PDB file of C-alpha atoms in Angstrom:
ATOM      1  CA  ASP A 316     -40.277 -27.821  -3.535  1.00  0.00           C
ATOM      2  CA  ALA A 317     -42.861 -30.071  -1.890  1.00  0.00           C
ATOM      3  CA  GLY A 318     -46.088 -28.209  -1.102  1.00  0.00           C
ATOM      4  CA  ILE A 319     -45.603 -27.824   2.640  1.00  0.00           C
ATOM      5  CA  THR A 320     -46.325 -24.691   4.628  1.00  0.00           C
ATOM      6  CA  GLN A 321     -45.935 -24.090   8.332  1.00  0.00           C
ATOM      7  CA  SER A 322     -47.581 -21.423  10.428  1.00  0.00           C
ATOM      8  CA  PRO A 323     -46.644 -19.334  12.185  1.00  0.00           C
ATOM      9  CA  ARG A 324     -43.048 -19.031  10.992  1.00  0.00           C
ATOM     10  CA  HIS A 325     -41.973 -17.273  14.183  1.00  0.00           C
ATOM     11  CA  LYS A 326     -43.585 -17.136  17.597  1.00  0.00           C
ATOM     12  CA  VAL A 327     -42.606 -15.790  20.994  1.00  0.00           C
ATOM     13  CA  THR A 328     -44.677 -16.901  23.941  1.00  0.00           C
ATOM     14  CA  GLU A 329     -44.519 -17.100  27.697  1.00  0.00           C
ATOM     15  CA  THR A 330     -44.016 -20.095  29.948  1.00  0.00           C
ATOM     16  CA  GLY A 331     -47.278 -21.834  30.770  1.00  0.00           C
ATOM     17  CA  THR A 332     -49.240 -20.690  27.742  1.00  0.00           C
ATOM     18  CA  PRO A 333     -50.656 -23.124  25.172  1.00  0.00           C
ATOM     19  CA  VAL A 334     -49.204 -23.026  21.667  1.00  0.00           C
ATOM     20  CA  THR A 335     -50.381 -24.679  18.445  1.00  0.00           C
ATOM     21  CA  LEU A 336     -48.246 -25.007  15.340  1.00  0.00           C
ATOM     22  CA  ARG A 337     -49.783 -25.910  12.014  1.00  0.00           C
ATOM     23  CA  CYS A 338     -48.438 -27.896   9.102  1.00  0.00           C
ATOM     24  CA  HIS A 339     -50.339 -27.858   5.813  1.00  0.00           C
ATOM     25  CA  GLN A 340     -49.531 -29.975   2.742  1.00  0.00           C
ATOM     26  CA  THR A 341     -50.906 -29.980  -0.774  1.00  0.00           C
ATOM     27  CA  GLU A 342     -49.285 -33.287  -1.852  1.00  0.00           C
ATOM     28  CA  ASN A 343     -51.965 -35.616  -0.444  1.00  0.00           C
ATOM     29  CA  HIS A 344     -49.226 -37.606   1.300  1.00  0.00           C
ATOM     30  CA  ARG A 345     -50.263 -40.177   3.878  1.00  0.00           C
ATOM     31  CA  TYR A 346     -47.462 -39.638   6.419  1.00  0.00           C
ATOM     32  CA  MET A 347     -46.738 -36.444   8.311  1.00  0.00           C
ATOM     33  CA  TYR A 348     -44.088 -35.838  10.966  1.00  0.00           C
ATOM     34  CA  TRP A 349     -43.124 -33.215  13.523  1.00  0.00           C
ATOM     35  CA  TYR A 350     -39.432 -32.771  14.414  1.00  0.00           C
ATOM     36  CA  ARG A 351     -37.576 -30.376  16.627  1.00  0.00           C
ATOM     37  CA  GLN A 352     -34.078 -29.142  15.850  1.00  0.00           C
ATOM     38  CA  ASP A 353     -31.696 -28.026  18.566  1.00  0.00           C
ATOM     39  CA  PRO A 354     -27.962 -27.259  18.431  1.00  0.00           C
ATOM     40  CA  GLY A 355     -25.945 -30.415  19.027  1.00  0.00           C
ATOM     41  CA  HIS A 356     -28.972 -32.703  18.681  1.00  0.00           C
ATOM     42  CA  GLY A 357     -29.812 -32.696  15.007  1.00  0.00           C
ATOM     43  CA  LEU A 358     -33.420 -33.501  14.166  1.00  0.00           C
ATOM     44  CA  ARG A 359     -35.491 -35.459  16.660  1.00  0.00           C
ATOM     45  CA  LEU A 360     -38.928 -36.902  15.994  1.00  0.00           C
ATOM     46  CA  ILE A 361     -41.739 -35.663  18.252  1.00  0.00           C
ATOM     47  CA  HIS A 362     -44.861 -37.297  16.795  1.00  0.00           C
ATOM     48  CA  TYR A 363     -45.963 -38.660  13.465  1.00  0.00           C
ATOM     49  CA  SER A 364     -49.187 -39.508  11.688  1.00  0.00           C
ATOM     50  CA  TYR A 365     -49.889 -42.333   9.259  1.00  0.00           C
ATOM     51  CA  GLY A 366     -53.406 -41.245   8.342  1.00  0.00           C
ATOM     52  CA  VAL A 367     -56.341 -39.142   9.444  1.00  0.00           C
ATOM     53  CA  LYS A 368     -56.776 -39.570  13.190  1.00  0.00           C
ATOM     54  CA  ASP A 369     -53.846 -42.055  13.271  1.00  0.00           C
ATOM     55  CA  THR A 370     -50.887 -40.739  15.250  1.00  0.00           C
ATOM     56  CA  ASP A 371     -48.054 -42.106  17.345  1.00  0.00           C
ATOM     57  CA  LYS A 372     -45.221 -40.902  19.542  1.00  0.00           C
ATOM     58  CA  GLY A 373     -41.650 -40.314  18.516  1.00  0.00           C
ATOM     59  CA  GLU A 374     -38.419 -40.009  20.469  1.00  0.00           C
ATOM     60  CA  VAL A 375     -39.206 -36.748  22.321  1.00  0.00           C
ATOM     61  CA  SER A 376     -42.996 -36.660  22.712  1.00  0.00           C
ATOM     62  CA  ASP A 377     -43.316 -35.568  26.357  1.00  0.00           C
ATOM     63  CA  GLY A 378     -45.119 -32.222  26.649  1.00  0.00           C
ATOM     64  CA  TYR A 379     -46.504 -32.364  23.093  1.00  0.00           C
ATOM     65  CA  SER A 380     -49.748 -33.562  21.547  1.00  0.00           C
ATOM     66  CA  VAL A 381     -50.845 -33.766  17.922  1.00  0.00           C
ATOM     67  CA  SER A 382     -54.012 -34.001  15.901  1.00  0.00           C
ATOM     68  CA  ARG A 383     -54.836 -34.780  12.297  1.00  0.00           C
ATOM     69  CA  SER A 384     -58.455 -34.312  11.317  1.00  0.00           C
ATOM     70  CA  LYS A 385     -57.754 -33.867   7.589  1.00  0.00           C
ATOM     71  CA  THR A 386     -55.147 -35.376   5.283  1.00  0.00           C
ATOM     72  CA  GLU A 387     -53.619 -31.979   4.589  1.00  0.00           C
ATOM     73  CA  ASP A 388     -53.272 -30.651   8.145  1.00  0.00           C
ATOM     74  CA  PHE A 389     -51.166 -31.816  11.089  1.00  0.00           C
ATOM     75  CA  LEU A 390     -51.237 -29.775  14.283  1.00  0.00           C
ATOM     76  CA  LEU A 391     -48.647 -29.791  17.067  1.00  0.00           C
ATOM     77  CA  THR A 392     -49.786 -28.491  20.454  1.00  0.00           C
ATOM     78  CA  LEU A 393     -47.727 -27.544  23.460  1.00  0.00           C
ATOM     79  CA  GLU A 394     -50.321 -27.644  26.233  1.00  0.00           C
ATOM     80  CA  SER A 395     -48.233 -25.559  28.627  1.00  0.00           C
ATOM     81  CA  ALA A 396     -45.062 -24.242  27.009  1.00  0.00           C
ATOM     82  CA  THR A 397     -41.758 -24.444  28.895  1.00  0.00           C
ATOM     83  CA  SER A 398     -38.393 -22.825  28.155  1.00  0.00           C
ATOM     84  CA  SER A 399     -36.989 -26.248  27.196  1.00  0.00           C
ATOM     85  CA  GLN A 400     -39.396 -26.260  24.267  1.00  0.00           C
ATOM     86  CA  THR A 401     -37.669 -23.259  22.700  1.00  0.00           C
ATOM     87  CA  SER A 402     -36.574 -24.728  19.384  1.00  0.00           C
ATOM     88  CA  VAL A 403     -37.065 -24.769  15.647  1.00  0.00           C
ATOM     89  CA  TYR A 404     -39.903 -27.085  14.658  1.00  0.00           C
ATOM     90  CA  PHE A 405     -40.071 -28.790  11.277  1.00  0.00           C
ATOM     91  CA  CYS A 406     -42.898 -30.638   9.651  1.00  0.00           C
ATOM     92  CA  ALA A 407     -42.163 -33.356   7.092  1.00  0.00           C
ATOM     93  CA  ILE A 408     -44.267 -35.477   4.766  1.00  0.00           C
ATOM     94  CA  SER A 409     -43.863 -38.740   2.882  1.00  0.00           C
ATOM     95  CA  ASP A 410     -46.197 -40.700   0.653  1.00  0.00           C
ATOM     96  CA  GLY A 411     -45.519 -44.064   2.244  1.00  0.00           C
ATOM     97  CA  GLN A 412     -45.401 -45.845  -1.100  1.00  0.00           C
ATOM     98  CA  GLY A 413     -43.113 -48.820  -1.335  1.00  0.00           C
ATOM     99  CA  SER A 414     -40.483 -49.901   1.127  1.00  0.00           C
ATOM    100  CA  TYR A 415     -38.591 -46.641   1.563  1.00  0.00           C
ATOM    101  CA  ASN A 416     -39.290 -43.299   3.089  1.00  0.00           C
ATOM    102  CA  GLU A 417     -38.417 -40.139   1.222  1.00  0.00           C
ATOM    103  CA  GLN A 418     -39.313 -37.360   3.609  1.00  0.00           C
ATOM    104  CA  PHE A 419     -39.703 -33.758   2.507  1.00  0.00           C
ATOM    105  CA  PHE A 420     -39.487 -30.909   4.978  1.00  0.00           C
ATOM    106  CA  GLY A 421     -41.314 -27.647   5.458  1.00  0.00           C
ATOM    107  CA  PRO A 422     -39.628 -24.280   6.103  1.00  0.00           C
ATOM    108  CA  GLY A 423     -39.826 -24.514   9.905  1.00  0.00           C
ATOM    109  CA  THR A 424     -41.274 -22.537  12.815  1.00  0.00           C
ATOM    110  CA  ARG A 425     -38.959 -20.807  15.270  1.00  0.00           C
ATOM    111  CA  LEU A 426     -40.542 -20.893  18.727  1.00  0.00           C
ATOM    112  CA  THR A 427     -39.190 -18.958  21.692  1.00  0.00           C
ATOM    113  CA  VAL A 428     -40.628 -19.585  25.150  1.00  0.00           C
ATOM    114  CA  LEU A 429     -39.727 -16.864  27.645  1.00  0.00           C
TER     115      LEU A 429
ATOM    116  CA  GLY B1409     -33.335 -48.287  18.489  1.00  0.00           C
ATOM    117  CA  GLU B1410     -31.183 -46.945  15.698  1.00  0.00           C
ATOM    118  CA  ASN B1411     -28.212 -44.699  16.480  1.00  0.00           C
ATOM    119  CA  VAL B1412     -26.481 -42.641  13.790  1.00  0.00           C
ATOM    120  CA  GLU B1413     -23.073 -41.046  14.335  1.00  0.00           C
ATOM    121  CA  GLN B1414     -21.856 -38.354  11.915  1.00  0.00           C
ATOM    122  CA  HIS B1415     -18.337 -36.952  11.458  1.00  0.00           C
ATOM    123  CA  PRO B1416     -16.899 -34.413  11.291  1.00  0.00           C
ATOM    124  CA  SER B1417     -19.134 -31.836  12.946  1.00  0.00           C
ATOM    125  CA  THR B1418     -17.446 -29.035  11.009  1.00  0.00           C
ATOM    126  CA  LEU B1419     -15.492 -29.127   7.749  1.00  0.00           C
ATOM    127  CA  SER B1420     -13.736 -26.344   5.862  1.00  0.00           C
ATOM    128  CA  VAL B1421     -12.461 -26.862   2.322  1.00  0.00           C
ATOM    129  CA  GLN B1422     -11.068 -24.665  -0.406  1.00  0.00           C
ATOM    130  CA  GLU B1423     -13.264 -24.054  -3.402  1.00  0.00           C
ATOM    131  CA  GLY B1424     -12.661 -26.782  -5.975  1.00  0.00           C
ATOM    132  CA  ASP B1425     -11.516 -29.356  -3.428  1.00  0.00           C
ATOM    133  CA  SER B1426     -13.515 -32.424  -2.397  1.00  0.00           C
ATOM    134  CA  ALA B1427     -15.459 -32.865   0.841  1.00  0.00           C
ATOM    135  CA  VAL B1428     -16.284 -36.156   2.543  1.00  0.00           C
ATOM    136  CA  ILE B1429     -18.756 -36.655   5.393  1.00  0.00           C
ATOM    137  CA  LYS B1430     -19.058 -40.013   7.101  1.00  0.00           C
ATOM    138  CA  CYS B1431     -21.849 -41.682   9.065  1.00  0.00           C
ATOM    139  CA  THR B1432     -22.137 -44.938  10.945  1.00  0.00           C
ATOM    140  CA  TYR B1433     -25.323 -46.648  12.031  1.00  0.00           C
ATOM    141  CA  SER B1434     -26.105 -49.341  14.579  1.00  0.00           C
ATOM    142  CA  ASP B1435     -29.199 -51.206  13.340  1.00  0.00           C
ATOM    143  CA  SER B1436     -28.347 -53.828  10.736  1.00  0.00           C
ATOM    144  CA  ALA B1437     -32.024 -53.796   9.635  1.00  0.00           C
ATOM    145  CA  SER B1438     -31.649 -50.249   8.256  1.00  0.00           C
ATOM    146  CA  ASN B1439     -31.930 -50.229   4.487  1.00  0.00           C
ATOM    147  CA  TYR B1440     -32.467 -46.608   3.445  1.00  0.00           C
ATOM    148  CA  PHE B1441     -29.910 -43.817   3.889  1.00  0.00           C
ATOM    149  CA  PRO B1442     -30.793 -40.265   2.780  1.00  0.00           C
ATOM    150  CA  TRP B1443     -28.679 -37.127   2.926  1.00  0.00           C
ATOM    151  CA  TYR B1444     -30.120 -33.679   3.545  1.00  0.00           C
ATOM    152  CA  LYS B1445     -28.693 -30.215   2.971  1.00  0.00           C
ATOM    153  CA  GLN B1446     -29.896 -27.376   5.165  1.00  0.00           C
ATOM    154  CA  GLU B1447     -29.172 -23.771   4.312  1.00  0.00           C
ATOM    155  CA  LEU B1448     -29.451 -21.052   6.917  1.00  0.00           C
ATOM    156  CA  GLY B1449     -33.070 -20.335   7.865  1.00  0.00           C
ATOM    157  CA  LYS B1450     -34.493 -23.099   5.694  1.00  0.00           C
ATOM    158  CA  GLY B1451     -35.783 -26.630   6.094  1.00  0.00           C
ATOM    159  CA  PRO B1452     -33.628 -29.663   5.246  1.00  0.00           C
ATOM    160  CA  GLN B1453     -33.623 -30.555   1.552  1.00  0.00           C
ATOM    161  CA  LEU B1454     -33.190 -34.132   0.359  1.00  0.00           C
ATOM    162  CA  ILE B1455     -30.174 -34.172  -1.986  1.00  0.00           C
ATOM    163  CA  ILE B1456     -29.424 -37.849  -2.499  1.00  0.00           C
ATOM    164  CA  ASP B1457     -30.273 -41.210  -0.992  1.00  0.00           C
ATOM    165  CA  ILE B1458     -29.057 -44.774  -1.231  1.00  0.00           C
ATOM    166  CA  ARG B1459     -30.773 -48.060  -0.613  1.00  0.00           C
ATOM    167  CA  SER B1460     -29.261 -51.207   0.790  1.00  0.00           C
ATOM    168  CA  ASN B1461     -29.180 -53.078  -2.505  1.00  0.00           C
ATOM    169  CA  VAL B1462     -26.796 -50.484  -3.978  1.00  0.00           C
ATOM    170  CA  GLY B1463     -23.185 -49.783  -2.990  1.00  0.00           C
ATOM    171  CA  GLU B1464     -22.757 -46.404  -4.651  1.00  0.00           C
ATOM    172  CA  LYS B1465     -24.902 -43.725  -6.222  1.00  0.00           C
ATOM    173  CA  LYS B1466     -23.840 -40.576  -8.031  1.00  0.00           C
ATOM    174  CA  ASP B1467     -25.639 -37.417  -9.071  1.00  0.00           C
ATOM    175  CA  GLN B1468     -23.417 -34.867 -10.806  1.00  0.00           C
ATOM    176  CA  ARG B1469     -20.930 -33.600  -8.190  1.00  0.00           C
ATOM    177  CA  ILE B1470     -22.326 -35.570  -5.261  1.00  0.00           C
ATOM    178  CA  ALA B1471     -22.026 -39.279  -4.550  1.00  0.00           C
ATOM    179  CA  VAL B1472     -22.901 -41.564  -1.700  1.00  0.00           C
ATOM    180  CA  THR B1473     -21.295 -44.887  -0.825  1.00  0.00           C
ATOM    181  CA  LEU B1474     -22.634 -47.580   1.459  1.00  0.00           C
ATOM    182  CA  ASN B1475     -20.818 -50.393   3.230  1.00  0.00           C
ATOM    183  CA  LYS B1476     -23.457 -52.578   4.877  1.00  0.00           C
ATOM    184  CA  THR B1477     -20.928 -54.955   6.382  1.00  0.00           C
ATOM    185  CA  ALA B1478     -19.192 -52.168   8.267  1.00  0.00           C
ATOM    186  CA  LYS B1479     -22.457 -50.229   8.732  1.00  0.00           C
ATOM    187  CA  HIS B1480     -21.212 -46.952   7.392  1.00  0.00           C
ATOM    188  CA  PHE B1481     -22.057 -44.627   4.535  1.00  0.00           C
ATOM    189  CA  SER B1482     -20.460 -41.482   3.214  1.00  0.00           C
ATOM    190  CA  LEU B1483     -21.287 -38.366   1.215  1.00  0.00           C
ATOM    191  CA  HIS B1484     -18.724 -37.149  -1.299  1.00  0.00           C
ATOM    192  CA  ILE B1485     -18.894 -33.698  -2.878  1.00  0.00           C
ATOM    193  CA  THR B1486     -16.399 -33.002  -5.651  1.00  0.00           C
ATOM    194  CA  GLU B1487     -15.341 -29.639  -7.117  1.00  0.00           C
ATOM    195  CA  THR B1488     -16.911 -27.798  -4.190  1.00  0.00           C
ATOM    196  CA  GLN B1489     -18.447 -24.377  -4.752  1.00  0.00           C
ATOM    197  CA  PRO B1490     -19.369 -21.619  -2.262  1.00  0.00           C
ATOM    198  CA  GLU B1491     -23.048 -22.511  -2.677  1.00  0.00           C
ATOM    199  CA  ASP B1492     -22.280 -25.942  -1.223  1.00  0.00           C
ATOM    200  CA  SER B1493     -21.748 -24.248   2.152  1.00  0.00           C
ATOM    201  CA  ALA B1494     -24.514 -25.535   4.431  1.00  0.00           C
ATOM    202  CA  VAL B1495     -25.232 -28.068   7.171  1.00  0.00           C
ATOM    203  CA  TYR B1496     -25.493 -31.632   5.927  1.00  0.00           C
ATOM    204  CA  PHE B1497     -27.395 -34.388   7.741  1.00  0.00           C
ATOM    205  CA  CYS B1498     -27.286 -38.120   7.214  1.00  0.00           C
ATOM    206  CA  ALA B1499     -30.120 -40.396   8.287  1.00  0.00           C
ATOM    207  CA  ALA B1500     -31.014 -44.072   8.415  1.00  0.00           C
ATOM    208  CA  SER B1501     -34.268 -46.001   8.271  1.00  0.00           C
ATOM    209  CA  GLU B1502     -35.310 -49.617   8.269  1.00  0.00           C
ATOM    210  CA  GLY B1503     -38.168 -48.772   5.967  1.00  0.00           C
ATOM    211  CA  TYR B1504     -41.653 -49.841   6.856  1.00  0.00           C
ATOM    212  CA  SER B1505     -41.410 -51.034  10.441  1.00  0.00           C
ATOM    213  CA  GLY B1506     -44.852 -52.577  10.651  1.00  0.00           C
ATOM    214  CA  ALA B1507     -45.851 -50.071  13.297  1.00  0.00           C
ATOM    215  CA  GLY B1508     -47.320 -47.589  10.859  1.00  0.00           C
ATOM    216  CA  SER B1509     -44.252 -45.526  10.171  1.00  0.00           C
ATOM    217  CA  TYR B1510     -40.998 -45.285   8.308  1.00  0.00           C
ATOM    218  CA  GLN B1511     -38.963 -43.574  10.996  1.00  0.00           C
ATOM    219  CA  LEU B1512     -35.758 -41.752  10.123  1.00  0.00           C
ATOM    220  CA  THR B1513     -32.943 -41.405  12.649  1.00  0.00           C
ATOM    221  CA  PHE B1514     -30.672 -38.449  11.923  1.00  0.00           C
ATOM    222  CA  GLY B1515     -27.032 -37.740  12.581  1.00  0.00           C
ATOM    223  CA  LYS B1516     -26.214 -34.475  14.341  1.00  0.00           C
ATOM    224  CA  GLY B1517     -25.030 -32.681  11.239  1.00  0.00           C
ATOM    225  CA  THR B1518     -21.858 -31.401   9.582  1.00  0.00           C
ATOM    226  CA  LYS B1519     -21.360 -27.707   8.913  1.00  0.00           C
ATOM    227  CA  LEU B1520     -19.515 -27.435   5.608  1.00  0.00           C
ATOM    228  CA  SER B1521     -17.780 -24.182   4.726  1.00  0.00           C
ATOM    229  CA  VAL B1522     -16.353 -23.747   1.220  1.00  0.00           C
ATOM    230  CA  ILE B1523     -13.740 -21.009   1.168  1.00  0.00           C
ATOM    231  CA  PRO B1524     -13.544 -19.069  -2.124  1.00  0.00           C
TER     232      PRO B1524
END
């Protein structure tokens, strides 16, 4: 398995509170991604990073921000959590070598916003 | 942007039979097509991928075929076993887009159940 950990693995929070999810990799890969997974929607990209301090938006970025201050860590922040952000969040990494994009996923974080 | 359709959404097969999952994509610039297997409570695991310069790829009991003209690709699992039961996702990517990312667009998944 790719060296990817996510923390916390489970979290319950209340509407309006800030939440930060962490993704940590030991593969020294350049690219890191945050996805959310919801029934009937598959995996949807929230934000991605292509290097330290280099990030960009994905398909469903509203209400989320990210930061990457070190190669190994990619943080996803919900500034003010809403019930619609209840989901399972996955981090993925890829090395960005060549023309293709093999992405490897972490174990996920289940977030419940009450 | 890219749009990936995946069918069927659920599939039940008897142990030992074959299973086929099909995906179509919309962007003719896509050139990389991975398949992921997700077991309950775990993250998606890359099981096989195919690139646009290849029409078919096989790895033991799993194979993937690609038809670029028709813009569809399929996953074939032969001699299915109970441990093949999982949700399978297809995805498509046009590779390096020049905007700093290789973005994957995923299908919505197929829940495969292998009945012993």
